[in-house]
XYZ file of C-alpha atoms in Angstrom:
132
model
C 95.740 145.044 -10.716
C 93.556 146.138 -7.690
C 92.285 149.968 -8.309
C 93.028 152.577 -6.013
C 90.196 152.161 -3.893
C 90.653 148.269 -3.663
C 94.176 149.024 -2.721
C 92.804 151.323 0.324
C 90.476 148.851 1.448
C 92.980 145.968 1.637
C 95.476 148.135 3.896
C 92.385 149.124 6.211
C 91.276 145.350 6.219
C 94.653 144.639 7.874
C 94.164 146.729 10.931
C 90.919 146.073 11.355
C 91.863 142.467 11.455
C 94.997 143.135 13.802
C 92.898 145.260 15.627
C 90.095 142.362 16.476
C 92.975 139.593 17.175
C 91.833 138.136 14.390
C 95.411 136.042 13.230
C 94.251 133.589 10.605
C 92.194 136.694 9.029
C 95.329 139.407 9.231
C 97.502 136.181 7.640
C 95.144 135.477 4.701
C 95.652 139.087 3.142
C 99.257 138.309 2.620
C 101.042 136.302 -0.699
C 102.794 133.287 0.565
C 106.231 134.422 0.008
C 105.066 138.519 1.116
C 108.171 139.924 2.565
C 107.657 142.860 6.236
C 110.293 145.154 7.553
C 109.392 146.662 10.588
C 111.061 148.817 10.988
C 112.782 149.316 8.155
C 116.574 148.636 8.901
C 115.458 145.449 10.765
C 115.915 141.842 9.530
C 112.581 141.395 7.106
C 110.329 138.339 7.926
C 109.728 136.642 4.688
C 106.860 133.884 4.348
C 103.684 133.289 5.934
C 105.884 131.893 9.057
C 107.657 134.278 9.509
C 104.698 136.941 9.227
C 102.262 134.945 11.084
C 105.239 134.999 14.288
C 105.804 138.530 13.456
C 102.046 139.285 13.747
C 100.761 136.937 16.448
C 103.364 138.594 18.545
C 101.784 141.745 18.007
C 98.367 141.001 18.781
C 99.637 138.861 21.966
C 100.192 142.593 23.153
C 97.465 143.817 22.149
C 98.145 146.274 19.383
C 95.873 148.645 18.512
C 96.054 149.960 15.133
C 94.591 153.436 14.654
C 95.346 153.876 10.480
C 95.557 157.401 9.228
C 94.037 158.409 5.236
C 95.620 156.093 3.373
C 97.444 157.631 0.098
C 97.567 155.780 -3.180
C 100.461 155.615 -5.654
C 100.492 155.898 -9.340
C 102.261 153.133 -9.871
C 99.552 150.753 -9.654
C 100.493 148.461 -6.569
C 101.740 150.820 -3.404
C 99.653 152.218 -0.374
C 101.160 154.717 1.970
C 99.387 154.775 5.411
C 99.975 156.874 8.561
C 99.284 154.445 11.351
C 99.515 155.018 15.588
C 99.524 151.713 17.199
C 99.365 151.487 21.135
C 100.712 148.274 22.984
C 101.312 146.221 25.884
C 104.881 144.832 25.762
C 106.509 142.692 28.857
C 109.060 145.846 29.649
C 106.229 148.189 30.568
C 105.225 148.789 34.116
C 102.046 147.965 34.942
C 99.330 150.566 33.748
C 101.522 151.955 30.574
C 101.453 151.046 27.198
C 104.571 152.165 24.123
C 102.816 154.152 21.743
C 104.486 154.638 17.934
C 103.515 156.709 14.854
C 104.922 155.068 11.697
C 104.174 155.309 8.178
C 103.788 151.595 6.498
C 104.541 151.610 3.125
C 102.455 148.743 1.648
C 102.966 147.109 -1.610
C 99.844 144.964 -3.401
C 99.883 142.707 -5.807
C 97.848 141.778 -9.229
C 96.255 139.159 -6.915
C 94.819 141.700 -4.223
C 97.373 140.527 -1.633
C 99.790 142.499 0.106
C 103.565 141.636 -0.702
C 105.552 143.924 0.757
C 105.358 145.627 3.926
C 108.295 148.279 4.782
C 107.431 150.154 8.190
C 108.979 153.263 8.599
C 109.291 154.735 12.598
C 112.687 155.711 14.533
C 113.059 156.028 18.621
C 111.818 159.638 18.277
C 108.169 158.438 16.991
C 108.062 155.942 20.095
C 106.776 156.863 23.801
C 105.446 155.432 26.670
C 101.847 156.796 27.685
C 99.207 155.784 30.411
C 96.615 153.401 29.376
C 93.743 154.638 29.638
């Protein structure tokens, strides 16, 4: 199993990679069958398809992932992370971007890959704000 500190890195890896627009990259750190809820009480995407849609979406508006500390469990394969993402989505006017704190809840497996993602964020945590 990764270590704690492997676990941290991996989760950190992801935004960078989301961050840069870098698809193929943000794809390879998941398992083939890795399952993402976002938000949680949403239909997961399971597979690399359905993750690879899920993502490329995102970075087609232009996410920005700014992670928080990310907090290791004891149980040897979760990674909580506070995480505010900015975006451009086709409802905005002009000028305006939705901003969202959520908390992923990220779950790693013995191969170093990430195989589940729940994301956890209601309307409340959701705003619009100017870009800048």
């Amino acid at each position: 199993m990764p270590d704690e500190a492997a676990r941290k890195d991996l989760v950190l890896e992801y935004c960078r990679r989301m961050n840069a627009g870098d698809l193929d990259g943000a794809v390879a750190l998941f398992a083939p069958d890795a399952r993402f809820e976002d938000p949680v009480g949403a239909p997961a995407m399971v597979g690399a398809a359905a993750i690879r849609a899920h993502l490329a979406q995102a970075i087609g508006y232009r996410v920005r992932e700014a992670p928080g500390e990310p907090t290791a469990a004891m149980d040897a394969e979760h990674v909580v992370l506070p995480v505010a993402i900015t975006l451009r989505t086709p409802q905005l006017p002009p000028g305006k971007l939705a901003r969202i704190n959520l908390i992923s809840v990220i779950r790693v497996g013995p191969d170093a890959r990430i195989h589940e993602v729940r994301v956890y964020w209601g309307e409340s945590d959701a705003s619009v704000v100017d870009a800048a």
